[in-house]
Backbone as a ProteinNet text record, in pm:
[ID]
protein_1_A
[PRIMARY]
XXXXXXXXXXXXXXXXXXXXXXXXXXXXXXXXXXXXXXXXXXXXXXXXXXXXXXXXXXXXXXXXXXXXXXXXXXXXXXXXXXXXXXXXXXXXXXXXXXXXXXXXXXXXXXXXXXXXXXXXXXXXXXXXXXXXXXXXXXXXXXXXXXXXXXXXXXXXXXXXXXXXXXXXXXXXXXXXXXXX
[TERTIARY]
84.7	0	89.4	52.8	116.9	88.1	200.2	170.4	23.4	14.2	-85.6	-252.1	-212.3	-324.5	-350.2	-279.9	-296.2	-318	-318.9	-389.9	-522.8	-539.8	-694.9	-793.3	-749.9	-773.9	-805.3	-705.5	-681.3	-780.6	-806.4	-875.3	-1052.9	-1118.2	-1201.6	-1266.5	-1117.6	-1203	-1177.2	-1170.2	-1154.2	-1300.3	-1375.7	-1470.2	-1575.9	-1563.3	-1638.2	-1704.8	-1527.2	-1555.5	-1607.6	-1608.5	-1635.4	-1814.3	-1840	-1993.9	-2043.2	-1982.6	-2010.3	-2046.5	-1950.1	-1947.2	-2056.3	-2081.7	-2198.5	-2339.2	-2355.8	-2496.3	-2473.6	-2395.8	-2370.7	-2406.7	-2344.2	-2378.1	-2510.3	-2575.1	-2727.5	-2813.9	-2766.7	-2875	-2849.9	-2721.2	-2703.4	-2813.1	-2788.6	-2853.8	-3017.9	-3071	-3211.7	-3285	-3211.9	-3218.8	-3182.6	-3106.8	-3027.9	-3067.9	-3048.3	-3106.9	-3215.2	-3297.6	-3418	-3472.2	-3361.1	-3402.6	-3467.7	-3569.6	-3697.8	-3755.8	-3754.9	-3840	-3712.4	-3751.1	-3671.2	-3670.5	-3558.5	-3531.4	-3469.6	-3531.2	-3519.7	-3351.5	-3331.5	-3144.6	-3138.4	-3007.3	-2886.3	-2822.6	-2801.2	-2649.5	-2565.7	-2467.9	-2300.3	-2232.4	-2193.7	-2115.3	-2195.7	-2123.4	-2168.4	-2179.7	-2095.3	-2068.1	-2083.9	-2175.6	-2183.7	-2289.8	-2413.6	-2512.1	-2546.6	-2630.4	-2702.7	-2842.1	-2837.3	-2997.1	-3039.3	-3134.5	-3177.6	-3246.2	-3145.7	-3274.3	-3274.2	-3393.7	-3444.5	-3395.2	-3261.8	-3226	-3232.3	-3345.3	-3386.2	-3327.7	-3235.8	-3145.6	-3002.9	-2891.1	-2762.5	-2677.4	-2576.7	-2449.9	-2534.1	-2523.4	-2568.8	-2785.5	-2842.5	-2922.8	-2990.4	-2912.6	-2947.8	-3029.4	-3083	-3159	-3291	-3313.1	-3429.7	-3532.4	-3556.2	-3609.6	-3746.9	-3854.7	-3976.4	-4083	-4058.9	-4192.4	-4093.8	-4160	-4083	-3980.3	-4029.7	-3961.6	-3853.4	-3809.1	-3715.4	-3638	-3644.9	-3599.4	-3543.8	-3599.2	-3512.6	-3412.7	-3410.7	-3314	-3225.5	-3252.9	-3137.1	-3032.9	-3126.6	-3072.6	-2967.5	-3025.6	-2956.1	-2824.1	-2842.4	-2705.4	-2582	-2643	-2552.2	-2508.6	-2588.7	-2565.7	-2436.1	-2448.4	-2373.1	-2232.9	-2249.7	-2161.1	-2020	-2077.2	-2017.4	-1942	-2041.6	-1976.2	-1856	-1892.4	-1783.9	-1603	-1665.8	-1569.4	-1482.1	-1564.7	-1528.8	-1420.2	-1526.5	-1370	-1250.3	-1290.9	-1135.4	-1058.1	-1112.3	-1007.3	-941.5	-991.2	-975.8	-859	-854.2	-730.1	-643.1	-654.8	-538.8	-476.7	-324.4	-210.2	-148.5	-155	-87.5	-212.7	-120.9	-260.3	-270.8	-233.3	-218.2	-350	-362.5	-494.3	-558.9	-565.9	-690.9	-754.7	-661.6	-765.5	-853.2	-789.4	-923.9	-1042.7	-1009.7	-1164.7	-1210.4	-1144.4	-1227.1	-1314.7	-1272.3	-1357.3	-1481.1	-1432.2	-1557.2	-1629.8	-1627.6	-1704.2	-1791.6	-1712.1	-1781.8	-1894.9	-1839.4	-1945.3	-2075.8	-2035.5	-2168.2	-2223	-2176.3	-2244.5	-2353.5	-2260.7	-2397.7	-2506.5	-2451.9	-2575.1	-2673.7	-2653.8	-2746.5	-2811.1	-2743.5	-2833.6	-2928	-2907.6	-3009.3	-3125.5	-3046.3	-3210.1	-3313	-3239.7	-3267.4	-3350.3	-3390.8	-3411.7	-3529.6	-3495	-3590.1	-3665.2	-3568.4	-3599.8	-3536.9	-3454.8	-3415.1	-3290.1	-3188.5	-3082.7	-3024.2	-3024.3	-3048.1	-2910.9	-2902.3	-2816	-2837.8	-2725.6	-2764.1	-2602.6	-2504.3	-2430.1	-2403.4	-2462.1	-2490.5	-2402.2	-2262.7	-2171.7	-2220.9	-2174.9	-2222.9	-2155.9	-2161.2	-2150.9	-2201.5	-2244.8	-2339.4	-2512.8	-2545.2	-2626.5	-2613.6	-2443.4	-2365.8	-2342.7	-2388.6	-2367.2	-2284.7	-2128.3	-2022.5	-2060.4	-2148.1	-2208.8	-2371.6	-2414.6	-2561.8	-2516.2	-2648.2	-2633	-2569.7	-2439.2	-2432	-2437.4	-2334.8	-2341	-2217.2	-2183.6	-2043.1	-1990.5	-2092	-2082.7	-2027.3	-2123.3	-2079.4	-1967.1	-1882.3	-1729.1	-1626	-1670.9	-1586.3	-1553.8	-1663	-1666.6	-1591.3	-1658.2	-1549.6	-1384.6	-1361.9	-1241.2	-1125.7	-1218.4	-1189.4	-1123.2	-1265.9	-1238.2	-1112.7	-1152.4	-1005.6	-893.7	-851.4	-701.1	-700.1	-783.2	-767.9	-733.2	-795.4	-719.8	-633.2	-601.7	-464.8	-380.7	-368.4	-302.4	-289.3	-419.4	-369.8	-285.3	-274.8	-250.3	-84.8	-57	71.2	121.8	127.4	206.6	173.8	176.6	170	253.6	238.4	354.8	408.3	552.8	601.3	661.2	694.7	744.7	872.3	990.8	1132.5	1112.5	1217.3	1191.2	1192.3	1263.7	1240.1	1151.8	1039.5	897	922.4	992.3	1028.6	907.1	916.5	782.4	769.2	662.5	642	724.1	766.4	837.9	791.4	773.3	676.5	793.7	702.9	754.6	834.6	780.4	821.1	974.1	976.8	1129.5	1022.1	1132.1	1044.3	926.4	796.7	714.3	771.7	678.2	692.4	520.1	566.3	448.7	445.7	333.7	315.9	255.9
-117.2	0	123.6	264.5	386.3	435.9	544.4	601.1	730.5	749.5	800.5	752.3	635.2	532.2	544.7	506.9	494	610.1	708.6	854	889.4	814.1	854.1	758.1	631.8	558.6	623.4	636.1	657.3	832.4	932.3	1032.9	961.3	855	781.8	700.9	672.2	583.6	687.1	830.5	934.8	971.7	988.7	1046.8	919	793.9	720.3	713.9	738.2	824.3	859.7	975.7	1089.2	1116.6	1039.7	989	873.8	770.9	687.3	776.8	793.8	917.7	1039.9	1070.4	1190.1	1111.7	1064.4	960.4	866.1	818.5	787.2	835.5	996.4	1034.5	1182.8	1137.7	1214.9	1121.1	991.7	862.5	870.3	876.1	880.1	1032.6	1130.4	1239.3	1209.5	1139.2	1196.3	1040.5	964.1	772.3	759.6	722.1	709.7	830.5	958.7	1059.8	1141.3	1075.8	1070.3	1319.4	1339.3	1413.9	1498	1447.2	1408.3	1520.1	1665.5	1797.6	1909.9	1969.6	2083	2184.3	2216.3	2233.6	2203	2028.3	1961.1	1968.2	1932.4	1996.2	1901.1	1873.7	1831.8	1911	1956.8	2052.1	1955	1976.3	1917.4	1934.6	2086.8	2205	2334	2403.2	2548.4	2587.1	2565.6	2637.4	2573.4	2387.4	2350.8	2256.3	2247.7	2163.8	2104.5	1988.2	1910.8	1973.6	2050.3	2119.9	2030.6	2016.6	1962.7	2052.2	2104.2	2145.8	2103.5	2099.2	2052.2	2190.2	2141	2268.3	2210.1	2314.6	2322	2410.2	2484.4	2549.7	2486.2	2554	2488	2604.6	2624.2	2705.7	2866.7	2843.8	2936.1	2938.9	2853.4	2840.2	2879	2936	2993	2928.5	2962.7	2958.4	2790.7	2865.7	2766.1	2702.9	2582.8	2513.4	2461.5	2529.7	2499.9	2417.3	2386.3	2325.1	2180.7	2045.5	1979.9	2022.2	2095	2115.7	2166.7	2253.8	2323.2	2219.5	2174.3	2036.6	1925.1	1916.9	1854.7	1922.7	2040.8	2126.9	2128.2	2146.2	2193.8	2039.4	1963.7	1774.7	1803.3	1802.1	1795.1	1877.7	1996.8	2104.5	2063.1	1997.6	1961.7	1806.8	1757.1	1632.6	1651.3	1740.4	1785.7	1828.4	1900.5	1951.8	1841.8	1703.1	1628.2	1516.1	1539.5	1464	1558.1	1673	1761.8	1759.6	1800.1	1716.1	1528.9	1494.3	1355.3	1330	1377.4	1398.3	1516.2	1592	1687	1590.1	1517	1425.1	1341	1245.2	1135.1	1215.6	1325.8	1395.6	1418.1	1480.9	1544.7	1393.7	1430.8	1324.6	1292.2	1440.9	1453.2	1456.7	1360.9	1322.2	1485.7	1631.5	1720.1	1777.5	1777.4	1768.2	1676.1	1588.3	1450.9	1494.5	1468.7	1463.6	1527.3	1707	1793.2	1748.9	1714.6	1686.9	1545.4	1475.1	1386.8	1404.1	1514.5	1613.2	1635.1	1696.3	1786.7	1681.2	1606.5	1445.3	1386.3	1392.4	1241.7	1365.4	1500.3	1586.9	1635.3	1638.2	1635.9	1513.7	1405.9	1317.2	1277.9	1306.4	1287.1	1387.1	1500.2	1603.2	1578.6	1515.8	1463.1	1346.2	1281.1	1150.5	1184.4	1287.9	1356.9	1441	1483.8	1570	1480.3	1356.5	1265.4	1185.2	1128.5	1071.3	1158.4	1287.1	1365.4	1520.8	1502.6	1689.3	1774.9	1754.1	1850.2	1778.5	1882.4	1844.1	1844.8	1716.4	1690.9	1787.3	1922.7	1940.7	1961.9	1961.6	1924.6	2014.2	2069.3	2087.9	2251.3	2300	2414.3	2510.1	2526.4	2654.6	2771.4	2789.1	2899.1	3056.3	3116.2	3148.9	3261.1	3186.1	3283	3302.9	3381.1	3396.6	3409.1	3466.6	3461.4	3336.9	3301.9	3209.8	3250.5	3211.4	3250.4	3135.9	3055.2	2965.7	2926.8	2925.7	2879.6	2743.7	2641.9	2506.1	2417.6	2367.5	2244	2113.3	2022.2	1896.6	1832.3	1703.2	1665.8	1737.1	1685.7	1677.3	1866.4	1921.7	2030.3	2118.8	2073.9	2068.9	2023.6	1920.7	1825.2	1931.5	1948.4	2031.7	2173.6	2209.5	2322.7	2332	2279.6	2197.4	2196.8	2146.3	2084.5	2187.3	2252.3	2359.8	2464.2	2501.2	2587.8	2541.2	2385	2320.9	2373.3	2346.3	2367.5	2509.5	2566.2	2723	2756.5	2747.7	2760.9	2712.3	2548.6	2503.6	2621.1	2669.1	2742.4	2868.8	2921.1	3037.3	3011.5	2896.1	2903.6	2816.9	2734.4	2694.1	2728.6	2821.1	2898	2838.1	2834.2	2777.4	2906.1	2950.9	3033.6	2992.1	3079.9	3030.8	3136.4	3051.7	3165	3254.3	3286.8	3407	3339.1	3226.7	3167.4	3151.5	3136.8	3060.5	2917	2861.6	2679.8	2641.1	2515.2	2468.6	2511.9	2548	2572.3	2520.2	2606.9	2553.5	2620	2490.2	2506.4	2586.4	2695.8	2776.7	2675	2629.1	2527.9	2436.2	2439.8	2299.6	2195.5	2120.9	2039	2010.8	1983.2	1900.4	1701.2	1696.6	1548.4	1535.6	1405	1317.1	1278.2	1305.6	1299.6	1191.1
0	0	0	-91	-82.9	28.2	60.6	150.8	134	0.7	-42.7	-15.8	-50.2	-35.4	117.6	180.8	374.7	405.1	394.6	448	376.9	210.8	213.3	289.4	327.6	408.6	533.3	629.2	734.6	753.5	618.5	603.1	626.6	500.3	552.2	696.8	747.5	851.2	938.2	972.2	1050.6	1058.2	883.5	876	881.9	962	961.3	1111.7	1178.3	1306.7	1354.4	1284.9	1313.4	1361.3	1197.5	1173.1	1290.6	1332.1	1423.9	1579.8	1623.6	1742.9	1779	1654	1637.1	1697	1564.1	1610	1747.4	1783.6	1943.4	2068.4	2039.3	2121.6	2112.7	2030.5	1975.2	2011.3	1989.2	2046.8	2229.6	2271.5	2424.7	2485.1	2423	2472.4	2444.6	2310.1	2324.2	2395.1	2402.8	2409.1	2568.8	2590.8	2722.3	2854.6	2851.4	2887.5	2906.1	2774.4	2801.1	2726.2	2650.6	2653.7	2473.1	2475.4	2336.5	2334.5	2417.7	2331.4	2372.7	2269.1	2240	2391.7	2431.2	2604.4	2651.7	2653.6	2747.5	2763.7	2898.8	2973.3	3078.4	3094.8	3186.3	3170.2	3314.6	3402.7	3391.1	3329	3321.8	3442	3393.8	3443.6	3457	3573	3526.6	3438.4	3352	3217.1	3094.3	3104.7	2982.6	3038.3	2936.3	2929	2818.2	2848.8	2739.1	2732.8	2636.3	2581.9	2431.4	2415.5	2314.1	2239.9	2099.1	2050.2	1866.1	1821	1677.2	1605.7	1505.8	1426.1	1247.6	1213.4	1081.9	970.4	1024.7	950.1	904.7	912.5	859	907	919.7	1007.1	1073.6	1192.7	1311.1	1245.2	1194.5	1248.3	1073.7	980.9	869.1	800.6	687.1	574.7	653.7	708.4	795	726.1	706.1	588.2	659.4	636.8	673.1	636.7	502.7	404.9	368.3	320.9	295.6	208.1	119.7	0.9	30.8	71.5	166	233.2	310.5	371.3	272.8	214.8	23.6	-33.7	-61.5	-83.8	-23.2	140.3	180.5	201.7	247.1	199.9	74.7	-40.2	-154.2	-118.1	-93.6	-81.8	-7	93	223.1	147.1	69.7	10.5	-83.6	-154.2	-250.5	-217.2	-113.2	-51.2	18.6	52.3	122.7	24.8	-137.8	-216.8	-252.3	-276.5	-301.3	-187.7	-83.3	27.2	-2.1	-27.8	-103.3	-181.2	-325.9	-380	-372.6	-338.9	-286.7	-215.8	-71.5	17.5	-68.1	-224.4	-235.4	-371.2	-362.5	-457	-417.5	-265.2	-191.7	-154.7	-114.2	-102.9	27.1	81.6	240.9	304.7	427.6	545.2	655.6	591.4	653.9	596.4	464.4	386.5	387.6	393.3	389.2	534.1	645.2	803.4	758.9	771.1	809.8	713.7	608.3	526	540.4	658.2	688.2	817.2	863.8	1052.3	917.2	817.3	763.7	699.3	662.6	551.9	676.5	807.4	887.9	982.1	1012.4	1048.8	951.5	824.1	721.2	730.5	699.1	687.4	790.6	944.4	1102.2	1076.9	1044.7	1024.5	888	776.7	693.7	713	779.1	849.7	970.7	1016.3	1082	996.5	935.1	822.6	764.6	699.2	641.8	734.6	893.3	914.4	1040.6	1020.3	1142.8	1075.6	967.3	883.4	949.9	1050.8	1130.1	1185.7	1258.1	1287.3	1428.4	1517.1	1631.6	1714.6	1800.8	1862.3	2010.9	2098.8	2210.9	2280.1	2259.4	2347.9	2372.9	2488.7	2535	2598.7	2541	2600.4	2644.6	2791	2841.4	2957.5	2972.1	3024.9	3119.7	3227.6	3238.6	3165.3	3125.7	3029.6	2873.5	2864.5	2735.2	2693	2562.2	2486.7	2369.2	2369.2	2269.1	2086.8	2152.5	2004.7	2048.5	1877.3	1934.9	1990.3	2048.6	2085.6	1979.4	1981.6	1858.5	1883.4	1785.3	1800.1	1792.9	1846.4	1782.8	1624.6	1551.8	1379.9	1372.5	1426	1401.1	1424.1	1537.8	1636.6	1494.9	1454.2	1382	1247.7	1210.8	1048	1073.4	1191.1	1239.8	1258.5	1336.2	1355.9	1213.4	1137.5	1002.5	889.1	906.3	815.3	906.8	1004	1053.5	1029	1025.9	1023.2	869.5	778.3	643	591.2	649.5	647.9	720.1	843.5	869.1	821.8	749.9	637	516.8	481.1	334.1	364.3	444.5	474	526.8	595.5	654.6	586.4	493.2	410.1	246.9	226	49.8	0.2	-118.6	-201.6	-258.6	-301.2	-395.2	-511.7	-618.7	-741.5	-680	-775.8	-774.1	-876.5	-885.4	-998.8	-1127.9	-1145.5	-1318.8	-1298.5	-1220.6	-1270.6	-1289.7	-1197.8	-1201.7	-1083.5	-1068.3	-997.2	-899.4	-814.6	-724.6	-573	-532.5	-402.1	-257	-176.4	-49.7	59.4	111.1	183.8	309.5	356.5	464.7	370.7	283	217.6	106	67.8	-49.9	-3	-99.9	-57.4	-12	49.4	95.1	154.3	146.9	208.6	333.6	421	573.5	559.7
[MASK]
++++++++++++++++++++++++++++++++++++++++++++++++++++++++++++++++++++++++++++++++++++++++++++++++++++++++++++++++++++++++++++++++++++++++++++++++++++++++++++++++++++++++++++++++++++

């Protein structure tokens, strides 16, 4: 096996993870805990609870999908979106690029298996402080995609590639490319 090969691998079974874990612990919170209407709470911590609530939108609560039809759409988008994620991972070579888009593959995927199976998207983890809430309520899936996408941009941003002045191949700010 390449070493290429073993990181889109090792990118997959991250985002299988990722996906396993989500629904785990969405089944522990609304299953196990017992907590089935939108509210419903466990005190953790002072500063962090299990709130349950039914989210019909997509990042901070947006484009809120009311009618089935809507709810199809936004399915499809997020659907689309994860094939898109897909193949980008199954192009990229370094497991510095593969991870993060496997946080972001196995966090879309928990959150479409939630639309798909409720119309809505099961979140439950309540940062707080105080009365200040620094995020609405999320979910594993949603940590993960986050996560994901930040490593991926701090990737683009801190390792640029430059050209020399002939215009010969690109050479990585950091020393040759190589494979992680």
């Amino acid at each position: 096996m390449t070493l290429t090969t073993r990181n889109r691998l090792l990118g997959l079974a991250l985002a299988v993870l990722v996906y396993v874990l989500d629904q785990w612990v969405k089944g522990y919170v609304t299953g196990t805990l017992k907590l089935t209407r939108d509210g419903d709470q466990v005190v953790l911590l002072p500063f962090f609870n299990l709130t349950l609530t039914s989210n019909y939108g997509v990042s901070l609560g947006m484009f809120t999908a009311q009618s089935m039809e809507m709810r199809l759409v936004l399915l499809g988008a997020t659907a689309l979106i994860a094939l898109v994620v897909l193949v980008w991972m199954l192009r990229e070579r370094l497991s510095a690029d593969i991870l993060p888009l496997g946080l972001v593959l196995g966090g879309a995927l928990g959150n479409i298996k939630d639309r798909w199976t409720y119309g809505f998207v099961v979140d439950y983890a309540d940062l707080h402080f105080g009365e200040w809430r620094p995020f609405l309520i999320f979910n594993l899936a949603d940590a993960a995609i986050t996560l994901g996408v930040l490593f991926i941009l701090a990737r683009s941003f801190l390792s640029r590639e430059k050209r020399d002045d002939n215009h010969a191949a690109p050479v990585n700010s950091s020393g040759p490319a190589t494979e992680s």
